[in-house]
Amino acid sequence: MSPEEACAVLRITLGADWGIVEKSRREIFQKSHPDKIRSLPSERRTALIEHARQANKAIHVLLGFRSQQNAITSPLPVAVEASSVDFRTGVNY
C-alpha cells in the first residue's frame, strides 16, 4: 500500500497533522465496533470490518512514511571537535 492509498483509506490528505490521522482511524474503528454493527446486514458488517483492517494497514504505512520523511528532513548531527575549553570560564587549557 502506498502512502497515497493509505490516505485514501483514512480519507485524509498526505501530510495531514498526525492528530487528524488518529482521529480518522478512531472513527473508522468506532464504526466497525461489534456492538454497533451487530444489527447490520452481513455484507455491510464485512465491509466495515475490512475497512477497519485496511485502516490499520494504512496507519502502519503512514508511520513508516512519516519516519522516512523525518529521517530525510532532519539535519545530520554535527560532529563536535573535542577541545579543552572550560565552558564556564571560556579558558582554553
JSON list of C-alpha atoms in Angstrom, two decimals:
[
{"chain": "A", "resi": 1, "resn": "MET", "atom": "CA", "xyz": [0.00, 0.00, 0.00]},
{"chain": "A", "resi": 2, "resn": "SER", "atom": "CA", "xyz": [1.39, 3.39, -0.95]},
{"chain": "A", "resi": 3, "resn": "PRO", "atom": "CA", "xyz": [1.10, 6.48, 1.27]},
{"chain": "A", "resi": 4, "resn": "GLU", "atom": "CA", "xyz": [-1.45, 7.91, -1.16]},
{"chain": "A", "resi": 5, "resn": "GLU", "atom": "CA", "xyz": [-3.58, 4.76, -0.94]},
{"chain": "A", "resi": 6, "resn": "ALA", "atom": "CA", "xyz": [-3.27, 4.84, 2.85]},
{"chain": "A", "resi": 7, "resn": "CYS", "atom": "CA", "xyz": [-4.56, 8.40, 2.85]},
{"chain": "A", "resi": 8, "resn": "ALA", "atom": "CA", "xyz": [-7.48, 7.37, 0.65]},
{"chain": "A", "resi": 9, "resn": "VAL", "atom": "CA", "xyz": [-8.41, 4.59, 3.09]},
{"chain": "A", "resi": 10, "resn": "LEU", "atom": "CA", "xyz": [-8.29, 7.01, 6.02]},
{"chain": "A", "resi": 11, "resn": "ARG", "atom": "CA", "xyz": [-9.96, 9.77, 3.98]},
{"chain": "A", "resi": 12, "resn": "ILE", "atom": "CA", "xyz": [-7.24, 12.30, 4.73]},
{"chain": "A", "resi": 13, "resn": "THR", "atom": "CA", "xyz": [-4.67, 14.21, 2.70]},
{"chain": "A", "resi": 14, "resn": "LEU", "atom": "CA", "xyz": [-1.00, 13.34, 2.58]},
{"chain": "A", "resi": 15, "resn": "GLY", "atom": "CA", "xyz": [0.85, 15.47, 5.09]},
{"chain": "A", "resi": 16, "resn": "ALA", "atom": "CA", "xyz": [-2.14, 15.88, 7.40]},
{"chain": "A", "resi": 17, "resn": "ASP", "atom": "CA", "xyz": [-1.41, 16.53, 11.06]},
{"chain": "A", "resi": 18, "resn": "TRP", "atom": "CA", "xyz": [-0.96, 13.28, 12.98]},
{"chain": "A", "resi": 19, "resn": "GLY", "atom": "CA", "xyz": [-3.89, 14.17, 15.23]},
{"chain": "A", "resi": 20, "resn": "ILE", "atom": "CA", "xyz": [-6.19, 14.17, 12.19]},
{"chain": "A", "resi": 21, "resn": "VAL", "atom": "CA", "xyz": [-4.79, 10.79, 11.09]},
{"chain": "A", "resi": 22, "resn": "GLU", "atom": "CA", "xyz": [-5.51, 9.32, 14.53]},
{"chain": "A", "resi": 23, "resn": "LYS", "atom": "CA", "xyz": [-8.99, 10.86, 14.64]},
{"chain": "A", "resi": 24, "resn": "SER", "atom": "CA", "xyz": [-9.86, 9.32, 11.28]},
{"chain": "A", "resi": 25, "resn": "ARG", "atom": "CA", "xyz": [-8.58, 5.91, 12.34]},
{"chain": "A", "resi": 26, "resn": "ARG", "atom": "CA", "xyz": [-10.52, 6.10, 15.59]},
{"chain": "A", "resi": 27, "resn": "GLU", "atom": "CA", "xyz": [-13.76, 6.99, 13.75]},
{"chain": "A", "resi": 28, "resn": "ILE", "atom": "CA", "xyz": [-13.32, 4.07, 11.36]},
{"chain": "A", "resi": 29, "resn": "PHE", "atom": "CA", "xyz": [-12.77, 1.67, 14.24]},
{"chain": "A", "resi": 30, "resn": "GLN", "atom": "CA", "xyz": [-15.75, 3.02, 16.16]},
{"chain": "A", "resi": 31, "resn": "LYS", "atom": "CA", "xyz": [-18.00, 2.46, 13.14]},
{"chain": "A", "resi": 32, "resn": "SER", "atom": "CA", "xyz": [-16.84, -1.16, 12.92]},
{"chain": "A", "resi": 33, "resn": "HIS", "atom": "CA", "xyz": [-17.27, -1.94, 16.62]},
{"chain": "A", "resi": 34, "resn": "PRO", "atom": "CA", "xyz": [-19.10, -5.28, 17.05]},
{"chain": "A", "resi": 35, "resn": "ASP", "atom": "CA", "xyz": [-21.82, -3.72, 19.24]},
{"chain": "A", "resi": 36, "resn": "LYS", "atom": "CA", "xyz": [-22.61, -1.15, 16.54]},
{"chain": "A", "resi": 37, "resn": "ILE", "atom": "CA", "xyz": [-22.61, -3.48, 13.54]},
{"chain": "A", "resi": 38, "resn": "ARG", "atom": "CA", "xyz": [-24.48, -6.41, 15.08]},
{"chain": "A", "resi": 39, "resn": "SER", "atom": "CA", "xyz": [-27.83, -5.44, 13.56]},
{"chain": "A", "resi": 40, "resn": "LEU", "atom": "CA", "xyz": [-26.46, -4.61, 10.08]},
{"chain": "A", "resi": 41, "resn": "PRO", "atom": "CA", "xyz": [-26.69, -6.96, 7.08]},
{"chain": "A", "resi": 42, "resn": "SER", "atom": "CA", "xyz": [-23.71, -9.31, 6.80]},
{"chain": "A", "resi": 43, "resn": "GLU", "atom": "CA", "xyz": [-22.37, -7.60, 3.64]},
{"chain": "A", "resi": 44, "resn": "ARG", "atom": "CA", "xyz": [-22.24, -4.24, 5.41]},
{"chain": "A", "resi": 45, "resn": "ARG", "atom": "CA", "xyz": [-20.65, -5.77, 8.52]},
{"chain": "A", "resi": 46, "resn": "THR", "atom": "CA", "xyz": [-17.99, -7.42, 6.36]},
{"chain": "A", "resi": 47, "resn": "ALA", "atom": "CA", "xyz": [-17.31, -4.16, 4.52]},
{"chain": "A", "resi": 48, "resn": "LEU", "atom": "CA", "xyz": [-16.91, -2.20, 7.76]},
{"chain": "A", "resi": 49, "resn": "ILE", "atom": "CA", "xyz": [-14.60, -4.82, 9.25]},
{"chain": "A", "resi": 50, "resn": "GLU", "atom": "CA", "xyz": [-12.48, -4.87, 6.09]},
{"chain": "A", "resi": 51, "resn": "HIS", "atom": "CA", "xyz": [-12.30, -1.06, 6.12]},
{"chain": "A", "resi": 52, "resn": "ALA", "atom": "CA", "xyz": [-11.02, -1.22, 9.71]},
{"chain": "A", "resi": 53, "resn": "ARG", "atom": "CA", "xyz": [-8.37, -3.76, 8.66]},
{"chain": "A", "resi": 54, "resn": "GLN", "atom": "CA", "xyz": [-7.30, -1.53, 5.79]},
{"chain": "A", "resi": 55, "resn": "ALA", "atom": "CA", "xyz": [-7.18, 1.47, 8.16]},
{"chain": "A", "resi": 56, "resn": "ASN", "atom": "CA", "xyz": [-4.86, -0.48, 10.43]},
{"chain": "A", "resi": 57, "resn": "LYS", "atom": "CA", "xyz": [-2.55, -1.23, 7.49]},
{"chain": "A", "resi": 58, "resn": "ALA", "atom": "CA", "xyz": [-2.77, 2.40, 6.38]},
{"chain": "A", "resi": 59, "resn": "ILE", "atom": "CA", "xyz": [-1.63, 3.62, 9.79]},
{"chain": "A", "resi": 60, "resn": "HIS", "atom": "CA", "xyz": [1.44, 1.39, 9.59]},
{"chain": "A", "resi": 61, "resn": "VAL", "atom": "CA", "xyz": [2.23, 2.64, 6.09]},
{"chain": "A", "resi": 62, "resn": "LEU", "atom": "CA", "xyz": [1.92, 6.27, 7.19]},
{"chain": "A", "resi": 63, "resn": "LEU", "atom": "CA", "xyz": [4.05, 5.64, 10.27]},
{"chain": "A", "resi": 64, "resn": "GLY", "atom": "CA", "xyz": [6.78, 4.26, 8.01]},
{"chain": "A", "resi": 65, "resn": "PHE", "atom": "CA", "xyz": [6.37, 7.15, 5.58]},
{"chain": "A", "resi": 66, "resn": "ARG", "atom": "CA", "xyz": [6.49, 9.64, 8.44]},
{"chain": "A", "resi": 67, "resn": "SER", "atom": "CA", "xyz": [9.68, 8.17, 9.88]},
{"chain": "A", "resi": 68, "resn": "GLN", "atom": "CA", "xyz": [11.24, 8.16, 6.40]},
{"chain": "A", "resi": 69, "resn": "GLN", "atom": "CA", "xyz": [10.34, 11.82, 5.91]},
{"chain": "A", "resi": 70, "resn": "ASN", "atom": "CA", "xyz": [11.72, 12.72, 9.33]},
{"chain": "A", "resi": 71, "resn": "ALA", "atom": "CA", "xyz": [14.98, 10.93, 8.51]},
{"chain": "A", "resi": 72, "resn": "ILE", "atom": "CA", "xyz": [15.26, 12.85, 5.23]},
{"chain": "A", "resi": 73, "resn": "THR", "atom": "CA", "xyz": [14.39, 16.28, 6.59]},
{"chain": "A", "resi": 74, "resn": "SER", "atom": "CA", "xyz": [16.13, 16.16, 9.95]},
{"chain": "A", "resi": 75, "resn": "PRO", "atom": "CA", "xyz": [19.57, 17.67, 9.96]},
{"chain": "A", "resi": 76, "resn": "LEU", "atom": "CA", "xyz": [22.51, 15.38, 10.37]},
{"chain": "A", "resi": 77, "resn": "PRO", "atom": "CA", "xyz": [24.25, 15.60, 13.69]},
{"chain": "A", "resi": 78, "resn": "VAL", "atom": "CA", "xyz": [27.25, 17.88, 13.61]},
{"chain": "A", "resi": 79, "resn": "ALA", "atom": "CA", "xyz": [30.49, 16.40, 14.86]},
{"chain": "A", "resi": 80, "resn": "VAL", "atom": "CA", "xyz": [31.91, 18.47, 17.65]},
{"chain": "A", "resi": 81, "resn": "GLU", "atom": "CA", "xyz": [35.64, 18.56, 17.91]},
{"chain": "A", "resi": 82, "resn": "ALA", "atom": "CA", "xyz": [36.89, 17.75, 21.35]},
{"chain": "A", "resi": 83, "resn": "SER", "atom": "CA", "xyz": [38.51, 20.72, 22.98]},
{"chain": "A", "resi": 84, "resn": "SER", "atom": "CA", "xyz": [39.84, 21.63, 26.33]},
{"chain": "A", "resi": 85, "resn": "VAL", "atom": "CA", "xyz": [37.71, 24.70, 26.91]},
{"chain": "A", "resi": 86, "resn": "ASP", "atom": "CA", "xyz": [36.11, 25.25, 30.25]},
{"chain": "A", "resi": 87, "resn": "PHE", "atom": "CA", "xyz": [32.64, 26.38, 29.15]},
{"chain": "A", "resi": 88, "resn": "ARG", "atom": "CA", "xyz": [32.01, 28.11, 32.46]},
{"chain": "A", "resi": 89, "resn": "THR", "atom": "CA", "xyz": [35.00, 30.42, 32.17]},
{"chain": "A", "resi": 90, "resn": "GLY", "atom": "CA", "xyz": [35.86, 30.20, 28.46]},
{"chain": "A", "resi": 91, "resn": "VAL", "atom": "CA", "xyz": [39.50, 29.48, 29.25]},
{"chain": "A", "resi": 92, "resn": "ASN", "atom": "CA", "xyz": [41.48, 27.16, 26.95]},
{"chain": "A", "resi": 93, "resn": "TYR", "atom": "CA", "xyz": [43.56, 24.51, 28.68]}
]
